[in-house]
Amino acid sequence: MMRPVVTFLLTLLAVTAARAQHAVVDDHLTEVTVSSATRAVTHQRQTVTIRDEQGADKAFFLCRCSKQERLTSFRGEAVDAQGRQLRKFRQGDLRRTEYSPYLAIDDYQLYLDYTPPSYPITITYEWSMELRNTLIEYPPFCPQDDYEVSVRHALYRLTVPADIDVRHALQNIGTEPQTTTDADGRRTLTLDVTDLPALHDEPYARPLRERLPLAYFAPRRFTYYGTEGSLDTWADYGRWERSLLEGRDALPETLRAELHQLTDTLPTVRQKVHALYRYLGRNTRYVAILLGIGGQQPAPAAEVAGSGFGDCKGLSNLMRAMLREVGISSRYTTISTHNRRLLPHFASVGQMNHVILQVPLPQDTLWLECTNPELPFGYVHEDIADHDAIAVDDDGGHLVRLPAYADTLNCQRSRISISLTPDGDADIRLRQVSENRQYEALAPMLRMDPKDRQRTLRQLLRAPQADIGRISVSQPADSARLTLEADISSRGYAVRSGQRLFLPLCPIHQGYGIASPGHQRTEPLAIDMGYQDEDRIDIALPEGYTLEARPKNIRIEKPFGSFLFQTKVAEGRLKVRYRVVMHAGTYPASQYADFEAFIKSISRAYAQRAVCVVGQLTR
């Protein structure tokens, strides 16, 4: 893991289901005063009116600090709707925590957890911080950080000395910063916005972080934890990252000899890479360490090899060093697991939070996730697939894009046989093969104990009173394919009424549904993952029963997907076929109503029943 230098809004993922506006930011101020390449002071103030309990989290104050980023002042107040002061806050009211999911990090957090006694209530927090040696980027402008929160006024002001050149990038803001210069040559960039409407959490929309109004600022040249560099372009960024790797790829002699013994007799480059990747997985484990030049520099390869653990930077650097030892070149690659697209003309460290390894081969390019040895070799997992990245080599940084699996390769094929009794009970045999992104969703089952596997499978079933007997989960070596097999008995699977049985056609795929937006759609329809589901179901009717009624066949073709439902009867058996194909992509908001109807049609089709009765077979 790499420390997000200015967080880059990676944590702004709150989801609000209700449509009512929960809070209004009355005033938002961020002032950044830079005195040198290594020192700055920030002053921030926010006044927010919280309308109801759903907006109560806006009363929570959190400030991330470190040895280089220190809180110097804090105050605040809570005021009721009549303007009466309910509470006054001082710096002594803040609590400190050093809790972190990382093994090693020098950050800590100061926070105030205030619960409003009534609503509406207006909260004001005002604080200042001193920043030293961390100015590779300046604090961003982010007046809006959640759904159902509007902004009346927000102001950002950045003042820099005459010898510091500032770059900026805007997202969802149509107004450029205004620049003024004082008598000493200091420049001030001011961004002033008003009346930002609340954003609604719409189903199948872009992530919140892509919809927020944001502005990013950074010096063209920087000094960061004693290192110097330029972020004028992504190539410059890569040259700085490359400098952090220098002298950190040396390996112990014993390890070098072991690597050659492991790979020298292998005939292809791919086999050598595979052998070293598996060696890395057997001999190391991932731990998050955010130390060393602000969490940006990897530990030396020899140190990681000796200790047996490292973070994404250290493990990727060790793998790079091992490949180099056996004559295979690779590129240290920084990437975000959150932001699919990087700003192409605004190079910055804060857009990244992860490191992987690119290995160019004559007929292919391998992308190695060095932190998770359980992933199939070369598999591009969902947190990085189709994401922009910066591949670093001696020439600097190169903007690249990782591949995404084709829609039909993210497939799930189910073969189900159902044997039905006259009482409506059913014995069900399931064999389901899931590949690529659908494999990834079920891969945790490989490591589950039998009880957890049964619990997980039961959540996938549409079968009442299901008793799961044999269950197995398997995966071929280095294949993104998972096979689930299970024997299931279901009491009352079909509902008996007199001489008839009302028979569900599909015992899996519960949960197909979609939420109505509740207002006029504003966001484009965004389908993140394309996929294909195909179910073939063979139902043996009870002896003496024939089919009286079955649903009509369905075929739907839309720009965003297709659906097929078919039934046929042969030799006393009902054969059912479902096929859903979803196409990843972005579609106009005007198509959302059609998409909603499409999903509901699929849901209804999966819930359909046939009717069987004693009598002559219906053809």
Coordinates of C-alpha atoms in Angstrom, one line a residue:
M1 CA 0.0 0.0 0.0
M2 CA 1.1 3.5 -0.8
R3 CA 0.0 6.4 1.5
P4 CA -2.4 8.7 -0.4
V5 CA -0.5 12.0 0.0
V6 CA -3.6 14.2 0.1
T7 CA -6.1 11.2 0.3
F8 CA -7.3 12.1 -3.2
L9 CA -10.9 11.5 -2.0
L10 CA -10.4 7.8 -1.9
T11 CA -12.4 7.5 1.3
L12 CA -15.4 9.5 0.1
L13 CA -17.6 6.6 -0.6
A14 CA -20.5 7.1 1.8
V15 CA -23.9 5.8 0.4
T16 CA -27.2 7.4 1.4
A17 CA -30.3 5.6 0.4
A18 CA -32.9 8.2 1.1
R19 CA -33.6 11.0 -1.3
A20 CA -34.2 13.8 1.2
Q21 CA -31.3 16.3 1.5
H22 CA -29.6 15.7 4.8
A23 CA -27.2 18.6 5.2
V24 CA -26.3 21.9 3.7
V25 CA -22.7 23.3 3.7
D26 CA -23.4 26.9 4.4
D27 CA -19.7 27.9 4.2
H28 CA -16.5 26.1 3.4
L29 CA -13.1 27.7 3.5
T30 CA -9.7 26.3 2.7
E31 CA -6.6 28.6 2.9
V32 CA -3.2 27.3 2.1
T33 CA -0.2 29.6 2.7
V34 CA 3.1 28.3 1.4
S35 CA 6.3 29.9 2.7
S36 CA 8.8 27.6 1.0
A37 CA 9.1 24.3 -0.9
T38 CA 9.0 22.5 2.4
R39 CA 6.7 24.5 4.6
A40 CA 3.0 25.6 4.6
V41 CA 0.2 26.5 6.9
T42 CA -3.4 25.6 6.2
H43 CA -6.5 27.2 7.7
Q44 CA -9.9 25.6 7.2
R45 CA -13.4 26.4 8.4
Q46 CA -16.7 24.6 7.6
T47 CA -20.2 25.5 8.7
V48 CA -22.8 22.8 8.0
T49 CA -26.5 22.7 8.8
I50 CA -27.6 19.2 9.5
R51 CA -31.3 18.7 8.8
D52 CA -32.0 15.2 10.1
E53 CA -30.4 12.1 11.7
Q54 CA -29.3 10.8 8.4
G55 CA -26.8 13.6 8.1
A56 CA -25.5 13.2 11.7
D57 CA -22.1 12.0 10.5
K58 CA -21.4 15.6 9.3
A59 CA -21.0 16.5 13.0
F60 CA -18.0 14.1 13.2
F61 CA -14.6 15.8 13.0
L62 CA -11.4 13.9 11.9
C63 CA -7.9 15.2 11.3
R64 CA -5.1 13.0 10.1
C65 CA -1.7 14.1 11.5
S66 CA 1.9 12.9 11.6
K67 CA 5.3 14.2 12.6
Q68 CA 5.3 16.4 9.5
E69 CA 1.6 17.4 9.6
R70 CA 0.7 19.0 12.9
L71 CA -2.6 20.5 14.2
T72 CA -1.9 23.9 15.7
S73 CA -5.4 25.1 16.5
F74 CA -9.0 24.0 16.7
R75 CA -12.3 25.4 17.8
G76 CA -16.0 24.9 17.0
E77 CA -19.5 25.3 18.1
A78 CA -23.0 23.8 17.7
V79 CA -26.0 26.1 17.3
D80 CA -29.7 25.2 17.3
A81 CA -32.3 26.5 14.8
Q82 CA -33.0 29.6 17.0
G83 CA -29.3 30.5 17.0
R84 CA -28.7 29.4 20.6
Q85 CA -25.2 28.0 21.3
L86 CA -25.6 24.4 22.4
R87 CA -22.0 23.4 22.7
K88 CA -18.6 25.0 22.3
F89 CA -15.6 22.9 21.2
R90 CA -11.9 23.4 22.1
Q91 CA -8.8 21.6 21.1
G92 CA -8.8 19.8 24.4
D93 CA -12.0 18.0 23.4
L94 CA -10.3 16.2 20.6
R95 CA -9.3 12.5 21.1
R96 CA -6.3 10.8 19.6
T97 CA -6.1 7.4 18.1
E98 CA -3.2 5.6 16.5
Y99 CA -5.4 2.7 15.3
S100 CA -4.5 1.7 11.8
P101 CA -4.9 -1.4 9.6
Y102 CA -1.3 -1.0 8.7
L103 CA 1.6 -2.9 10.4
A104 CA 3.8 0.2 10.5
I105 CA 2.8 3.9 10.0
D106 CA 3.7 7.1 11.7
D107 CA 0.4 8.8 11.3
Y108 CA -2.2 9.3 14.0
Q109 CA -5.7 10.8 14.0
L110 CA -7.5 13.5 16.1
Y111 CA -11.2 13.3 16.2
L112 CA -14.4 14.6 17.8
D113 CA -17.4 12.4 17.9
Y114 CA -20.3 14.7 18.6
T115 CA -24.0 13.4 18.5
P116 CA -26.5 16.2 17.8
P117 CA -29.2 16.3 20.5
S118 CA -31.9 17.6 18.0
Y119 CA -32.3 18.8 14.4
P120 CA -31.8 21.0 12.6
I121 CA -28.5 22.0 14.0
T122 CA -25.6 24.0 12.7
I123 CA -22.0 22.9 13.3
T124 CA -18.9 25.0 12.7
Y125 CA -15.4 23.7 12.9
E126 CA -12.3 25.8 12.4
W127 CA -8.7 24.5 12.5
S128 CA -5.2 25.1 11.3
M129 CA -2.3 22.8 10.5
E130 CA 1.4 23.2 9.9
L131 CA 2.9 21.1 7.1
R132 CA 6.6 20.3 6.7
N133 CA 8.5 18.3 4.0
T134 CA 5.2 16.9 2.6
L135 CA 4.4 19.4 -0.1
I136 CA 4.5 17.2 -3.2
E137 CA 0.9 18.2 -3.5
Y138 CA -1.3 20.9 -1.8
P139 CA -4.6 20.1 0.0
P140 CA -7.3 19.7 -2.6
F141 CA -10.5 21.7 -2.8
C142 CA -13.4 19.4 -1.9
P143 CA -16.5 21.3 -0.6
Q144 CA -18.8 18.4 -1.2
D145 CA -18.0 14.9 0.1
D146 CA -21.2 13.0 0.2
Y147 CA -24.6 12.3 -1.3
E148 CA -27.6 14.5 -0.4
V149 CA -25.4 17.4 0.7
S150 CA -25.6 20.8 -1.0
V151 CA -23.2 23.7 -0.8
R152 CA -24.2 27.3 -0.6
H153 CA -20.7 28.8 -0.7
A154 CA -17.1 27.5 -0.8
L155 CA -13.8 29.3 -1.2
Y156 CA -10.3 28.0 -1.8
R157 CA -7.3 30.3 -1.6
L158 CA -3.7 29.2 -2.2
T159 CA -0.8 31.6 -1.8
V160 CA 2.8 30.7 -2.9
P161 CA 6.1 32.5 -3.1
A162 CA 7.2 34.0 -6.5
D163 CA 9.7 31.1 -7.1
I164 CA 7.0 28.4 -6.9
D165 CA 5.0 27.5 -10.0
V166 CA 1.7 25.9 -9.4
R167 CA -0.3 23.4 -11.5
H168 CA -3.9 22.7 -11.1
A169 CA -6.7 20.4 -12.4
L170 CA -10.4 20.7 -12.2
Q171 CA -13.2 18.1 -12.0
N172 CA -16.8 19.0 -12.4
I173 CA -16.0 22.7 -11.8
G174 CA -16.6 25.1 -14.7
T175 CA -14.8 28.1 -13.1
E176 CA -11.0 28.6 -13.4
P177 CA -9.1 29.8 -10.4
Q178 CA -8.4 33.6 -10.4
T179 CA -4.7 34.6 -9.9
T180 CA -3.5 37.8 -8.3
T181 CA 0.1 38.9 -7.5
D182 CA 1.2 41.2 -4.6
A183 CA 4.1 43.6 -4.4
D184 CA 6.5 40.9 -3.2
G185 CA 5.6 38.7 -6.2
R186 CA 3.6 36.2 -4.2
R187 CA 0.8 34.7 -6.2
T188 CA -2.6 33.8 -4.8
L189 CA -5.0 31.4 -6.6
T190 CA -8.6 31.8 -5.6
L191 CA -11.5 29.5 -6.5
D192 CA -15.0 30.6 -5.4
V193 CA -18.1 28.5 -6.0
T194 CA -21.7 28.9 -4.9
D195 CA -24.9 26.9 -5.0
L196 CA -23.7 23.4 -5.6
P197 CA -26.8 21.1 -5.8
A198 CA -26.9 17.9 -3.8
L199 CA -25.8 14.7 -5.6
H200 CA -28.2 11.8 -5.6
D201 CA -27.1 8.2 -5.1
E202 CA -28.5 6.7 -8.2
P203 CA -28.3 3.0 -9.0
Y204 CA -25.8 2.0 -11.8
A205 CA -24.2 5.5 -11.7
R206 CA -20.6 6.6 -11.7
P207 CA -18.8 6.3 -8.4
L208 CA -19.2 9.3 -6.1
R209 CA -15.6 10.3 -6.4
E210 CA -16.0 10.8 -10.2
R211 CA -19.1 13.1 -9.7
L212 CA -17.8 15.4 -7.0
P213 CA -16.7 18.9 -7.8
L214 CA -12.9 18.9 -7.1
A215 CA -9.8 20.9 -7.7
Y216 CA -6.2 19.7 -7.3
F217 CA -3.1 21.9 -6.8
A218 CA 0.5 20.9 -6.8
P219 CA 3.9 22.6 -7.3
R220 CA 5.6 22.0 -10.6
R221 CA 8.8 21.1 -8.8
F222 CA 8.9 19.8 -5.3
T223 CA 11.0 18.8 -2.3
Y224 CA 9.5 15.8 -0.4
Y225 CA 11.1 14.1 2.6
G226 CA 14.5 15.3 1.3
T227 CA 14.0 14.1 -2.3
E228 CA 13.5 16.5 -5.2
G229 CA 11.7 16.1 -8.5
S230 CA 9.2 17.4 -11.0
L231 CA 5.6 16.5 -11.6
D232 CA 5.2 18.5 -14.8
T233 CA 4.3 15.3 -16.7
W234 CA 3.8 11.6 -15.9
A235 CA 7.2 11.0 -17.4
D236 CA 8.7 13.3 -14.7
Y237 CA 6.7 11.5 -12.1
G238 CA 8.1 8.2 -13.3
R239 CA 11.6 9.5 -13.1
W240 CA 11.1 10.5 -9.5
E241 CA 9.6 7.1 -8.7
R242 CA 12.6 5.5 -10.5
S243 CA 15.0 7.4 -8.3
L244 CA 13.3 5.8 -5.2
L245 CA 14.2 2.4 -6.5
E246 CA 17.9 3.0 -7.1
G247 CA 20.2 0.7 -5.0
R248 CA 17.2 -1.3 -3.7
D249 CA 17.3 -4.3 -6.0
A250 CA 20.5 -6.1 -4.7
L251 CA 19.9 -9.7 -3.7
P252 CA 21.8 -12.0 -1.3
E253 CA 24.2 -14.5 -3.0
T254 CA 22.3 -17.5 -1.6
L255 CA 19.0 -16.2 -3.1
R256 CA 20.6 -15.5 -6.4
A257 CA 21.9 -19.0 -6.7
E258 CA 18.6 -20.4 -5.7
L259 CA 16.8 -18.4 -8.3
H260 CA 19.1 -19.7 -11.1
Q261 CA 18.7 -23.3 -9.9
L262 CA 14.9 -22.8 -10.0
T263 CA 14.8 -21.3 -13.5
D264 CA 17.8 -22.0 -15.6
T265 CA 16.5 -25.3 -17.0
L266 CA 13.0 -23.9 -17.9
P267 CA 12.6 -23.4 -21.6
T268 CA 10.4 -20.3 -21.8
V269 CA 10.4 -16.8 -20.3
R270 CA 6.8 -17.3 -19.2
Q271 CA 7.7 -20.4 -17.3
K272 CA 10.5 -18.6 -15.6
V273 CA 8.3 -15.8 -14.5
H274 CA 5.7 -18.2 -13.3
A275 CA 8.3 -20.1 -11.2
L276 CA 9.5 -16.9 -9.6
Y277 CA 6.0 -15.6 -8.9
R278 CA 5.1 -18.9 -7.1
Y279 CA 8.4 -18.7 -5.2
L280 CA 7.5 -15.2 -4.1
G281 CA 4.1 -16.4 -2.9
R282 CA 5.5 -19.3 -1.0
N283 CA 8.2 -17.3 0.8
T284 CA 6.7 -13.9 1.5
R285 CA 3.5 -12.5 2.8
Y286 CA 1.8 -9.1 2.5
V287 CA 1.7 -6.6 5.3
A288 CA 1.0 -2.9 4.9
I289 CA 3.9 -0.7 5.8
L290 CA 3.6 3.1 5.3
L291 CA 7.1 4.2 6.2
G292 CA 10.0 5.5 4.1
I293 CA 9.7 8.8 2.3
G294 CA 6.1 9.3 3.2
G295 CA 5.2 5.7 2.4
Q296 CA 6.4 6.0 -1.2
Q297 CA 9.7 4.1 -1.2
P298 CA 10.0 0.3 -1.2
A299 CA 12.1 -1.5 1.3
P300 CA 15.3 -3.0 -0.2
A301 CA 14.7 -6.3 -1.9
A302 CA 17.3 -8.1 0.3
E303 CA 15.5 -6.9 3.4
V304 CA 12.1 -8.1 2.1
A305 CA 13.6 -11.4 1.1
G306 CA 15.2 -11.8 4.5
S307 CA 12.2 -10.9 6.6
G308 CA 9.7 -12.7 4.4
F309 CA 7.2 -9.9 4.5
G310 CA 6.6 -6.6 2.7
D311 CA 4.0 -4.2 1.4
C312 CA 2.9 -3.8 -2.3
K313 CA 6.0 -1.7 -3.0
G314 CA 8.5 -4.0 -1.3
L315 CA 7.0 -7.2 -2.8
S316 CA 6.9 -5.8 -6.3
N317 CA 10.4 -4.5 -6.0
L318 CA 11.6 -7.9 -4.8
M319 CA 9.9 -9.6 -7.7
R320 CA 11.4 -7.1 -10.1
A321 CA 14.9 -7.8 -8.6
M322 CA 14.4 -11.6 -8.9
L323 CA 13.3 -11.3 -12.5
R324 CA 16.3 -9.1 -13.3
E325 CA 18.6 -11.7 -11.8
V326 CA 17.5 -14.3 -14.3
G327 CA 17.6 -11.8 -17.3
I328 CA 13.9 -10.8 -17.5
S329 CA 13.0 -7.1 -17.6
S330 CA 9.9 -5.8 -15.8
R331 CA 8.4 -2.4 -14.9
Y332 CA 7.5 -1.2 -11.5
T333 CA 3.9 0.1 -12.0
T334 CA 1.9 2.4 -9.7
I335 CA -1.9 2.3 -9.9
S336 CA -5.1 3.2 -8.0
T337 CA -7.4 0.5 -6.9
H338 CA -10.1 3.2 -6.6
N339 CA -9.8 5.6 -9.5
R340 CA -10.3 3.9 -12.8
R341 CA -9.0 6.9 -14.8
L342 CA -6.0 9.0 -14.0
L343 CA -5.9 12.7 -14.9
P344 CA -3.9 12.6 -18.1
H345 CA -2.4 16.1 -17.9
F346 CA -2.0 16.3 -14.1
A347 CA 0.7 14.0 -12.8
S348 CA 0.4 13.5 -9.0
V349 CA 1.4 11.0 -6.4
G350 CA -2.0 11.2 -4.6
Q351 CA -3.8 9.5 -7.5
M352 CA -2.0 6.2 -6.6
N353 CA -2.4 3.8 -3.7
H354 CA -0.9 0.6 -5.0
V355 CA 2.0 -1.0 -6.9
I356 CA 2.0 -4.0 -9.2
L357 CA 4.5 -5.3 -11.8
Q358 CA 4.4 -5.3 -15.6
V359 CA 6.3 -8.0 -17.4
P360 CA 6.4 -7.5 -21.2
L361 CA 6.7 -10.8 -23.1
P362 CA 7.2 -11.2 -26.8
Q363 CA 3.6 -12.2 -27.4
D364 CA 1.9 -11.0 -24.3
T365 CA 2.1 -8.7 -21.3
L366 CA 1.9 -10.1 -17.8
W367 CA 0.5 -8.0 -14.9
L368 CA 1.6 -9.4 -11.5
E369 CA -0.2 -8.8 -8.3
C370 CA 2.6 -9.5 -5.9
T371 CA 0.5 -9.1 -2.7
N372 CA -1.9 -12.0 -3.2
P373 CA -0.3 -15.4 -4.1
E374 CA -3.8 -17.0 -4.1
L375 CA -4.6 -15.2 -7.3
P376 CA -4.1 -17.2 -10.5
F377 CA -0.8 -16.4 -12.3
G378 CA -1.3 -13.3 -14.5
Y379 CA -4.9 -12.8 -13.5
V380 CA -6.0 -9.1 -13.6
H381 CA -8.3 -8.7 -10.6
E382 CA -11.3 -6.4 -10.4
D383 CA -9.5 -3.7 -8.4
I384 CA -7.1 -3.0 -11.2
A385 CA -8.7 -4.3 -14.4
D386 CA -9.2 -1.6 -17.0
H387 CA -7.5 1.0 -14.7
D388 CA -4.9 3.5 -15.8
A389 CA -1.5 3.0 -14.4
I390 CA 2.0 4.5 -14.6
A391 CA 4.7 2.0 -15.7
V392 CA 8.2 3.1 -14.6
D393 CA 11.4 2.5 -16.5
D394 CA 14.7 4.3 -17.1
D395 CA 12.9 6.8 -19.4
G396 CA 10.4 7.8 -16.7
G397 CA 6.7 7.1 -16.4
H398 CA 4.4 5.9 -19.1
L399 CA 0.6 6.1 -18.9
V400 CA -0.8 2.6 -19.6
R401 CA -4.2 0.9 -19.3
L402 CA -4.6 -2.6 -17.9
P403 CA -6.8 -5.0 -19.9
A404 CA -10.4 -5.8 -19.0
Y405 CA -11.9 -9.2 -19.6
A406 CA -14.5 -9.3 -22.4
D407 CA -18.1 -9.4 -21.2
T408 CA -18.7 -13.0 -22.3
L409 CA -15.5 -14.2 -20.5
N410 CA -16.9 -13.2 -17.1
C411 CA -19.2 -16.1 -17.4
Q412 CA -21.1 -18.4 -15.1
R413 CA -22.6 -21.6 -16.5
S414 CA -24.9 -23.7 -14.3
R415 CA -26.1 -27.2 -15.0
I416 CA -29.0 -28.2 -12.7
S417 CA -30.9 -31.4 -12.5
I418 CA -34.1 -31.6 -10.4
S419 CA -36.0 -34.7 -9.5
L420 CA -39.4 -33.9 -8.2
T421 CA -41.7 -36.1 -5.9
P422 CA -45.5 -36.1 -6.0
D423 CA -45.4 -34.2 -2.7
G424 CA -43.4 -31.4 -4.2
D425 CA -40.1 -32.2 -2.6
A426 CA -37.0 -32.0 -4.8
D427 CA -33.6 -33.5 -5.0
I428 CA -31.3 -30.9 -6.8
R429 CA -27.9 -31.5 -8.2
L430 CA -26.0 -28.4 -9.0
R431 CA -22.8 -27.9 -11.1
Q432 CA -21.7 -24.3 -11.6
V433 CA -18.6 -23.1 -13.3
S434 CA -17.6 -19.4 -12.8
E435 CA -14.8 -17.7 -14.7
N436 CA -12.8 -14.5 -14.3
R437 CA -14.7 -11.7 -12.5
Q438 CA -17.5 -14.2 -11.6
Y439 CA -14.8 -16.6 -10.3
E440 CA -13.4 -13.7 -8.2
A441 CA -16.7 -13.1 -6.5
L442 CA -16.9 -16.8 -5.4
A443 CA -13.2 -17.4 -4.8
P444 CA -13.5 -16.9 -1.0
M445 CA -15.4 -20.2 -0.9
L446 CA -12.2 -22.0 -1.7
R447 CA -10.9 -21.1 1.8
M448 CA -14.1 -21.6 3.7
D449 CA -14.8 -24.4 6.1
P450 CA -17.8 -26.7 5.3
K451 CA -20.3 -24.7 7.4
D452 CA -19.4 -21.4 5.9
R453 CA -19.6 -22.9 2.4
Q454 CA -23.1 -24.2 3.2
R455 CA -24.1 -20.8 4.6
T456 CA -22.8 -19.0 1.4
L457 CA -24.5 -21.5 -0.9
R458 CA -27.8 -21.2 0.9
Q459 CA -27.8 -17.4 0.2
L460 CA -27.6 -18.2 -3.5
L461 CA -30.6 -20.6 -3.5
R462 CA -34.3 -19.9 -4.2
A463 CA -35.2 -23.3 -2.7
P464 CA -37.3 -23.5 0.5
Q465 CA -36.2 -25.6 3.4
A466 CA -33.0 -26.5 1.6
D467 CA -30.8 -29.2 3.1
I468 CA -27.3 -29.1 1.6
G469 CA -25.5 -32.4 1.5
R470 CA -22.3 -32.9 -0.5
I471 CA -20.7 -29.7 -1.5
S472 CA -17.3 -29.3 -3.2
V473 CA -15.4 -26.2 -4.6
S474 CA -12.4 -26.6 -6.8
Q475 CA -10.1 -24.6 -9.0
P476 CA -7.6 -25.8 -11.6
A477 CA -4.1 -24.6 -10.9
D478 CA -3.4 -21.0 -12.2
S479 CA -6.9 -20.8 -13.7
A480 CA -9.5 -18.1 -12.9
R481 CA -12.2 -20.8 -12.9
L482 CA -14.1 -22.1 -10.0
T483 CA -16.3 -25.2 -10.0
L484 CA -19.1 -25.5 -7.4
E485 CA -20.9 -28.8 -7.1
A486 CA -23.6 -29.6 -4.6
D487 CA -26.4 -32.0 -3.8
I488 CA -29.4 -30.3 -2.3
S489 CA -32.8 -31.5 -1.1
S490 CA -35.7 -29.1 -0.8
R491 CA -38.9 -29.8 1.1
G492 CA -41.9 -28.2 -0.5
Y493 CA -39.9 -27.0 -3.5
A494 CA -43.1 -27.2 -5.6
V495 CA -46.4 -26.1 -4.0
R496 CA -49.1 -28.7 -4.1
S497 CA -52.7 -27.8 -4.7
G498 CA -55.1 -30.7 -5.2
Q499 CA -53.8 -32.7 -8.2
R500 CA -51.5 -29.9 -9.3
L501 CA -47.9 -29.0 -8.5
F502 CA -46.8 -25.3 -9.0
L503 CA -43.2 -25.8 -9.9
P504 CA -40.4 -23.1 -9.7
L505 CA -38.2 -23.3 -12.8
C506 CA -34.9 -22.2 -11.3
P507 CA -33.6 -22.9 -7.8
I508 CA -30.8 -20.3 -7.9
H509 CA -30.3 -16.6 -8.8
Q510 CA -32.4 -15.0 -6.0
G511 CA -31.8 -11.2 -5.7
Y512 CA -32.1 -10.1 -9.3
G513 CA -33.6 -6.6 -8.8
I514 CA -33.1 -2.9 -9.2
A515 CA -34.0 0.2 -7.3
S516 CA -36.1 2.9 -8.9
P517 CA -34.3 6.3 -8.6
G518 CA -37.4 8.0 -7.1
H519 CA -36.7 11.2 -9.2
Q520 CA -35.8 12.1 -12.7
R521 CA -32.5 10.3 -13.6
T522 CA -29.6 12.7 -14.1
E523 CA -26.6 10.3 -14.2
P524 CA -25.7 8.2 -17.3
L525 CA -26.3 4.5 -16.9
A526 CA -22.9 3.0 -16.0
I527 CA -22.5 -0.8 -16.1
D528 CA -19.1 -1.6 -14.5
M529 CA -18.9 -5.3 -15.3
G530 CA -20.1 -7.1 -18.3
Y531 CA -20.9 -10.7 -17.8
Q532 CA -22.8 -13.8 -19.1
D533 CA -24.9 -16.2 -17.1
E534 CA -26.3 -19.3 -18.6
D535 CA -28.4 -21.9 -16.8
R536 CA -29.6 -25.2 -18.2
I537 CA -32.1 -26.9 -15.9
D538 CA -33.4 -30.4 -16.4
I539 CA -36.6 -31.2 -14.3
A540 CA -37.8 -34.8 -14.0
L541 CA -41.5 -34.6 -13.3
P542 CA -43.1 -37.1 -10.7
E543 CA -44.3 -40.4 -12.1
G544 CA -47.8 -40.0 -13.3
Y545 CA -47.6 -36.2 -13.7
T546 CA -47.6 -34.3 -17.0
L547 CA -47.1 -30.6 -17.7
E548 CA -50.3 -28.6 -17.9
A549 CA -48.8 -25.1 -18.3
R550 CA -45.5 -23.4 -18.8
P551 CA -44.4 -19.8 -19.3
K552 CA -43.9 -18.4 -22.8
N553 CA -40.4 -18.2 -24.3
I554 CA -38.8 -14.7 -24.0
R555 CA -36.1 -13.0 -26.0
I556 CA -35.0 -9.4 -25.3
E557 CA -32.2 -7.5 -27.1
K558 CA -31.1 -4.2 -25.8
P559 CA -28.0 -2.0 -26.3
F560 CA -26.9 -2.8 -22.7
G561 CA -27.7 -6.5 -22.7
S562 CA -29.8 -9.4 -23.8
F563 CA -32.0 -12.1 -22.2
L564 CA -33.2 -15.5 -23.4
F565 CA -35.6 -17.8 -21.7
Q566 CA -36.7 -21.1 -23.3
T567 CA -38.5 -24.2 -22.2
K568 CA -39.2 -27.5 -24.0
V569 CA -40.7 -30.9 -23.0
A570 CA -39.1 -34.2 -23.9
E571 CA -39.7 -37.7 -22.5
G572 CA -41.5 -36.5 -19.4
R573 CA -38.8 -33.9 -18.6
L574 CA -39.0 -30.2 -18.6
K575 CA -35.9 -28.5 -20.0
V576 CA -35.3 -24.9 -19.1
R577 CA -32.7 -22.5 -20.4
Y578 CA -31.8 -19.0 -19.2
R579 CA -29.1 -16.7 -20.7
V580 CA -28.3 -13.2 -19.5
V581 CA -25.7 -11.1 -21.2
M582 CA -24.8 -7.7 -19.8
H583 CA -22.6 -5.3 -21.7
A584 CA -20.2 -3.1 -19.8
G585 CA -20.3 0.5 -20.8
T586 CA -21.9 3.9 -20.3
Y587 CA -25.3 4.7 -21.7
P588 CA -27.5 7.8 -21.8
A589 CA -29.6 8.5 -18.7
S590 CA -32.6 8.4 -21.0
Q591 CA -32.1 4.6 -21.3
Y592 CA -32.4 4.0 -17.6
A593 CA -36.1 3.4 -17.6
D594 CA -35.6 0.8 -20.4
F595 CA -32.8 -0.8 -18.4
E596 CA -35.0 -0.9 -15.2
A597 CA -37.7 -2.7 -17.2
F598 CA -35.1 -5.1 -18.6
I599 CA -33.9 -6.1 -15.1
K600 CA -37.4 -6.5 -13.9
S601 CA -38.2 -8.8 -16.8
I602 CA -35.3 -11.0 -15.9
S603 CA -36.4 -11.1 -12.3
R604 CA -39.9 -12.1 -13.2
A605 CA -38.6 -14.8 -15.5
Y606 CA -36.5 -16.3 -12.8
A607 CA -39.5 -16.3 -10.5
Q608 CA -41.9 -18.0 -13.0
R609 CA -43.5 -21.4 -12.3
A610 CA -44.8 -24.2 -14.4
V611 CA -47.9 -26.3 -13.5
C612 CA -47.9 -30.1 -13.7
V613 CA -50.9 -32.3 -13.1
V614 CA -52.0 -35.9 -13.6
G615 CA -53.0 -36.2 -17.2
Q616 CA -51.8 -36.1 -20.8
L617 CA -48.5 -34.3 -21.6
T618 CA -48.8 -30.9 -23.1
R619 CA -46.5 -30.3 -26.0

